[in-house]
PDB file of C-alpha atoms in Angstrom:
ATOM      1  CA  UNK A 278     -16.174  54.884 -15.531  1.00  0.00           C
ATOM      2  CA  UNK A 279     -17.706  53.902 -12.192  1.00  0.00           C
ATOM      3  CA  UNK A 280     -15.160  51.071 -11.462  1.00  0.00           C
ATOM      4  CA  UNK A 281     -12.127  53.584 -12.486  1.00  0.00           C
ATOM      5  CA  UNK A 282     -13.966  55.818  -8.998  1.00  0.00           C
ATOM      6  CA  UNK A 283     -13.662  53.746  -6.101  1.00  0.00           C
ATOM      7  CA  UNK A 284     -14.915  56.449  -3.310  1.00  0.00           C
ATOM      8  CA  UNK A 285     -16.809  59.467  -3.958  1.00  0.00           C
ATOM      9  CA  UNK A 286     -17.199  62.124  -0.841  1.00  0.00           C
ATOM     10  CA  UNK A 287     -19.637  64.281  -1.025  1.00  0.00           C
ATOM     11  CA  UNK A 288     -21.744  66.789   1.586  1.00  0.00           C
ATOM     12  CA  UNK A 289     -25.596  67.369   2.053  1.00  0.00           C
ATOM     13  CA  UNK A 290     -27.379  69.918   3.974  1.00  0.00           C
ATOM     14  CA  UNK A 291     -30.510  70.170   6.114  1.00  0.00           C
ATOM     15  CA  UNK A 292     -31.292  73.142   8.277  1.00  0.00           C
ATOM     16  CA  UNK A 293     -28.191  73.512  10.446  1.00  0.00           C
ATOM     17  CA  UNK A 294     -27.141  69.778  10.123  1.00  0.00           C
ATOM     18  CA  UNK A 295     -24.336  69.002   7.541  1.00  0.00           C
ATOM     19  CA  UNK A 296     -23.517  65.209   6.603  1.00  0.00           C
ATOM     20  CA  UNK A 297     -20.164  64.368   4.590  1.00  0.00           C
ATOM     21  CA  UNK A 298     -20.540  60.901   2.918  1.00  0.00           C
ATOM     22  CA  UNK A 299     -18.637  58.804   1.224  1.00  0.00           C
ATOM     23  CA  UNK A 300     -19.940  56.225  -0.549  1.00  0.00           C
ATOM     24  CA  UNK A 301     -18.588  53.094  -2.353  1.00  0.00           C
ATOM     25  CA  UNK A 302     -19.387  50.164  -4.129  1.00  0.00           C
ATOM     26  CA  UNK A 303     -20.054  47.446  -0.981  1.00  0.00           C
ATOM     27  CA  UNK A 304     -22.080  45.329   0.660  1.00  0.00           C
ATOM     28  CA  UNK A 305     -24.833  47.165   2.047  1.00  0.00           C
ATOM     29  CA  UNK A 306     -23.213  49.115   5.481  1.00  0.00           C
ATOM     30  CA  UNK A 307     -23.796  51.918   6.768  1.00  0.00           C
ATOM     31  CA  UNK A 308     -22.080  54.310   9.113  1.00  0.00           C
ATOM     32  CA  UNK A 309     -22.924  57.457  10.703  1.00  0.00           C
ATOM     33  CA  UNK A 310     -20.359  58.565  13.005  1.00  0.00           C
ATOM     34  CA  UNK A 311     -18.608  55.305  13.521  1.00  0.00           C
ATOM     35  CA  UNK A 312     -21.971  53.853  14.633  1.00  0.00           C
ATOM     36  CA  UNK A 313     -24.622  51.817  12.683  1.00  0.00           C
ATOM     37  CA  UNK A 314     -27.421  53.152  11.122  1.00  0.00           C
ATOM     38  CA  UNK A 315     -29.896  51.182  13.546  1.00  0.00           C
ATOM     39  CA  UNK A 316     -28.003  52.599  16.674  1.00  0.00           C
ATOM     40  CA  UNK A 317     -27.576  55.887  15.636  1.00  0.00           C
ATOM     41  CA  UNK A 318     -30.986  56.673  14.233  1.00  0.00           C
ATOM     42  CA  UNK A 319     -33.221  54.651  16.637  1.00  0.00           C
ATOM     43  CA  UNK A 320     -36.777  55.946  14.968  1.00  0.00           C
ATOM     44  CA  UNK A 321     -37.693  53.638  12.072  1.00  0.00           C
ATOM     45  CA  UNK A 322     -38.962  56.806   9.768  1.00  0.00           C
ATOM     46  CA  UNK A 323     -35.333  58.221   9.881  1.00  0.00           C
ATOM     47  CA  UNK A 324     -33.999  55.450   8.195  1.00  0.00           C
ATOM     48  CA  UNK A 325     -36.489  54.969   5.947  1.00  0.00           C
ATOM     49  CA  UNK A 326     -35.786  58.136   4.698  1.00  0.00           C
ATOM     50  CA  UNK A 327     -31.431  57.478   4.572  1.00  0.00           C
ATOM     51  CA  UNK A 328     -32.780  54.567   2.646  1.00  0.00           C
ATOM     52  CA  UNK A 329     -35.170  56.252  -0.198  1.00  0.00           C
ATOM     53  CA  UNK A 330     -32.155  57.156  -2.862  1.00  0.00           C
ATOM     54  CA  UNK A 331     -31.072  53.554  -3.098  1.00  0.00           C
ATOM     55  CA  UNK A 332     -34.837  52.144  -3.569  1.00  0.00           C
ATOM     56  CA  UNK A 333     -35.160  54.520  -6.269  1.00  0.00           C
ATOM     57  CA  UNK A 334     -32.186  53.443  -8.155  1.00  0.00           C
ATOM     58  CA  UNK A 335     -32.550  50.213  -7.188  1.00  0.00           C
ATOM     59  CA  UNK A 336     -29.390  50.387  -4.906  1.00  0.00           C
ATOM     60  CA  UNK A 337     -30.072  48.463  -1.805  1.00  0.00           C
ATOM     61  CA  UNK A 338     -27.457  46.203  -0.756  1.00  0.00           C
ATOM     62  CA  UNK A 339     -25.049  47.822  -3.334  1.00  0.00           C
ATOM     63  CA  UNK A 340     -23.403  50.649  -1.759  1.00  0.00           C
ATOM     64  CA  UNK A 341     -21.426  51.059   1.401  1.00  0.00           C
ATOM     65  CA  UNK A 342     -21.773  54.923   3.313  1.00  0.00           C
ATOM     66  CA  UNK A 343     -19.400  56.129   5.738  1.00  0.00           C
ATOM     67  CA  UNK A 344     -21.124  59.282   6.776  1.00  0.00           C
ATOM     68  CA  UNK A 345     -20.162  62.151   9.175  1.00  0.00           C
ATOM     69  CA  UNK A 346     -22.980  63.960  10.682  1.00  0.00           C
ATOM     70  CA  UNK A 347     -23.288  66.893  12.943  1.00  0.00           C
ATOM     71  CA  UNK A 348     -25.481  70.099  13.689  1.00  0.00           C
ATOM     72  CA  UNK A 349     -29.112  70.286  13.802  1.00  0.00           C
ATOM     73  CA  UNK A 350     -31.368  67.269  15.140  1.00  0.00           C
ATOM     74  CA  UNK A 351     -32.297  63.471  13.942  1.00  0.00           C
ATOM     75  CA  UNK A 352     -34.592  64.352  11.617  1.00  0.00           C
ATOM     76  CA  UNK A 353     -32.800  67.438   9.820  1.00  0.00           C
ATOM     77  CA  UNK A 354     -29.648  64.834   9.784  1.00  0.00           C
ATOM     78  CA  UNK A 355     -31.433  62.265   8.506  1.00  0.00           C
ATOM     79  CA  UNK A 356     -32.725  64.312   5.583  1.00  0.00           C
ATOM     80  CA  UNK A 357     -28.727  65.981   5.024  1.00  0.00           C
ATOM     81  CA  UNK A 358     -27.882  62.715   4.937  1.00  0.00           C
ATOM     82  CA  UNK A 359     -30.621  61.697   2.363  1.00  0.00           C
ATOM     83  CA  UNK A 360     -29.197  64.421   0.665  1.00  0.00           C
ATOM     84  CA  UNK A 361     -25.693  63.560   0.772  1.00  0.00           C
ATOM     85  CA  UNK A 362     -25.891  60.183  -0.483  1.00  0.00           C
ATOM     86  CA  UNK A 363     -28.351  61.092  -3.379  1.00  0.00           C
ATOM     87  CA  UNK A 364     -25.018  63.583  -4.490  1.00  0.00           C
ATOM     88  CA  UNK A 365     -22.780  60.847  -4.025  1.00  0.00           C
ATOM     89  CA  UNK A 366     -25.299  58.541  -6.667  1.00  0.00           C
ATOM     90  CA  UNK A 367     -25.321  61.378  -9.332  1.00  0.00           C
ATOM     91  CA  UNK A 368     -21.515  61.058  -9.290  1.00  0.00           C
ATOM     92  CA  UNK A 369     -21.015  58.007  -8.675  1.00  0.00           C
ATOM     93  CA  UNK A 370     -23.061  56.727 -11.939  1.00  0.00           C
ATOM     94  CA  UNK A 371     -24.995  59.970 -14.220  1.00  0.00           C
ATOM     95  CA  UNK A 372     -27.343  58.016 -15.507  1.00  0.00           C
ATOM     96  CA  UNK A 373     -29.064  58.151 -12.330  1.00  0.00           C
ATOM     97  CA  UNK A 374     -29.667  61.561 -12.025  1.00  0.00           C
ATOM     98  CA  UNK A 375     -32.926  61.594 -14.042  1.00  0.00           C
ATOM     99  CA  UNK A 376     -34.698  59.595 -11.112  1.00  0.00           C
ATOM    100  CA  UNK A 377     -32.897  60.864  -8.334  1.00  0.00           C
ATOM    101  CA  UNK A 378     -33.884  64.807  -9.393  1.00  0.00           C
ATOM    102  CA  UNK A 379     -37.426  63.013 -10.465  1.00  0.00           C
ATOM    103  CA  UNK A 380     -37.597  62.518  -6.473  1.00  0.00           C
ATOM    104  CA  UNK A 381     -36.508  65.717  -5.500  1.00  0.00           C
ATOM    105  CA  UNK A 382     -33.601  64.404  -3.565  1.00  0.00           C
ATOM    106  CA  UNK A 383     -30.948  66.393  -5.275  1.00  0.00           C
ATOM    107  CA  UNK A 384     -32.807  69.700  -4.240  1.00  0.00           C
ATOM    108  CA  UNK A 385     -31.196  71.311  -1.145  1.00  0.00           C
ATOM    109  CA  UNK A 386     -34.176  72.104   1.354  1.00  0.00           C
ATOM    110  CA  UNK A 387     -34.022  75.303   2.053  1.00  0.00           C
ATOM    111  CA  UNK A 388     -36.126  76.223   4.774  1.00  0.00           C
ATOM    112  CA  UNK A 389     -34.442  77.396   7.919  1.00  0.00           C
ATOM    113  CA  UNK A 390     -36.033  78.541  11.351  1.00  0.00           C
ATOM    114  CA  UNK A 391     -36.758  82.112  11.200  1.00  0.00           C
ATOM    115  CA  UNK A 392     -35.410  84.728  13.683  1.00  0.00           C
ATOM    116  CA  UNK A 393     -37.343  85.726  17.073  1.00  0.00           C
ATOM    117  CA  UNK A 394     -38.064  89.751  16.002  1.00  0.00           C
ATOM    118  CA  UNK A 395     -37.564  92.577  18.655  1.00  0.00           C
ATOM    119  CA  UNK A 396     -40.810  93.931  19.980  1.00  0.00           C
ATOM    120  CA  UNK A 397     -42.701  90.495  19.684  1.00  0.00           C
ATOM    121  CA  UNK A 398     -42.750  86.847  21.480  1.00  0.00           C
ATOM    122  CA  UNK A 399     -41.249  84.974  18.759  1.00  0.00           C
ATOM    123  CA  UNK A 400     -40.820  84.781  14.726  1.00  0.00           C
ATOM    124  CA  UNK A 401     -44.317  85.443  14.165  1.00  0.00           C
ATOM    125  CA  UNK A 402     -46.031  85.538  17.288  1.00  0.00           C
ATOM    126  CA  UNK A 403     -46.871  89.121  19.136  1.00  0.00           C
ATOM    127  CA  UNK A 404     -47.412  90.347  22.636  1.00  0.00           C
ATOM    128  CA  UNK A 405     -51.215  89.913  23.353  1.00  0.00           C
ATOM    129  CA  UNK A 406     -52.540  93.575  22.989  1.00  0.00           C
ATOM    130  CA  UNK A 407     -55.528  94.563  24.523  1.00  0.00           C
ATOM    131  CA  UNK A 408     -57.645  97.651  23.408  1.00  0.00           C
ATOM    132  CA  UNK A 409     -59.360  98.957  26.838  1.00  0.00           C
TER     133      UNK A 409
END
């Protein structure tokens, strides 16, 4: 069934970034808005974390990712991108879904930065108040 698919697309979400991959059966590359992964996400933690869904199907080498990313910051697109690409696995082959979800990489993150509030310095912060 795999070889009948040649390119799955798929999207993954952090915070406000968004990443649309595609992913098929390669050598290895990958590209995040046209660039390499090395150039575009110079910090060595960000791609360790693009890379965990492929070390925990045993993937590495196998796939090739042509990713779009935008929105948010390196780390929240690093982690949509994570995201993305462990979508693209489950439908690329479902047997792999098991360790994938095992992982929690399937699970959308859903934290988000809360609001500033009226009446106070920030989300959660207040106005120092003094009694006398």
């Amino acid at each position: 069934m795999a070889e009948a698919i040649t390119v799955i697309s798929t999207t993954g979400k952090r915070k406000t970034a968004i990443a649309r991959v595609r992913l098929q059966l390669g050598a290895g590359k990958i590209l995040v808005n046209g660039r390499t992964l090395e150039d575009y996400f110079p910090r060595e933690v960000s791609r360790m974390v693009i890379h965990q869904p492929f070390e925990t199907v045993s993937g590495v080498g196998r796939y090739d990712v042509s990713a779009t990313v935008c929105g948010g910051g390196l780390s929240g697109q690093a982690d949509a991108l994570r995201h993305g690409i462990s979508r693209a696995l489950e439908k690329f082959d479902e047997a792999l879904r098991a360790s994938l979800k095992k992982k929690g990489f399937l699970t959308r993150d859903a934290r988000k930065k809360e609001r500033k509030k009226y009446g106070q310095k920030g989300a959660r912060a207040r106005f120092q108040f003094s009694k006398r």
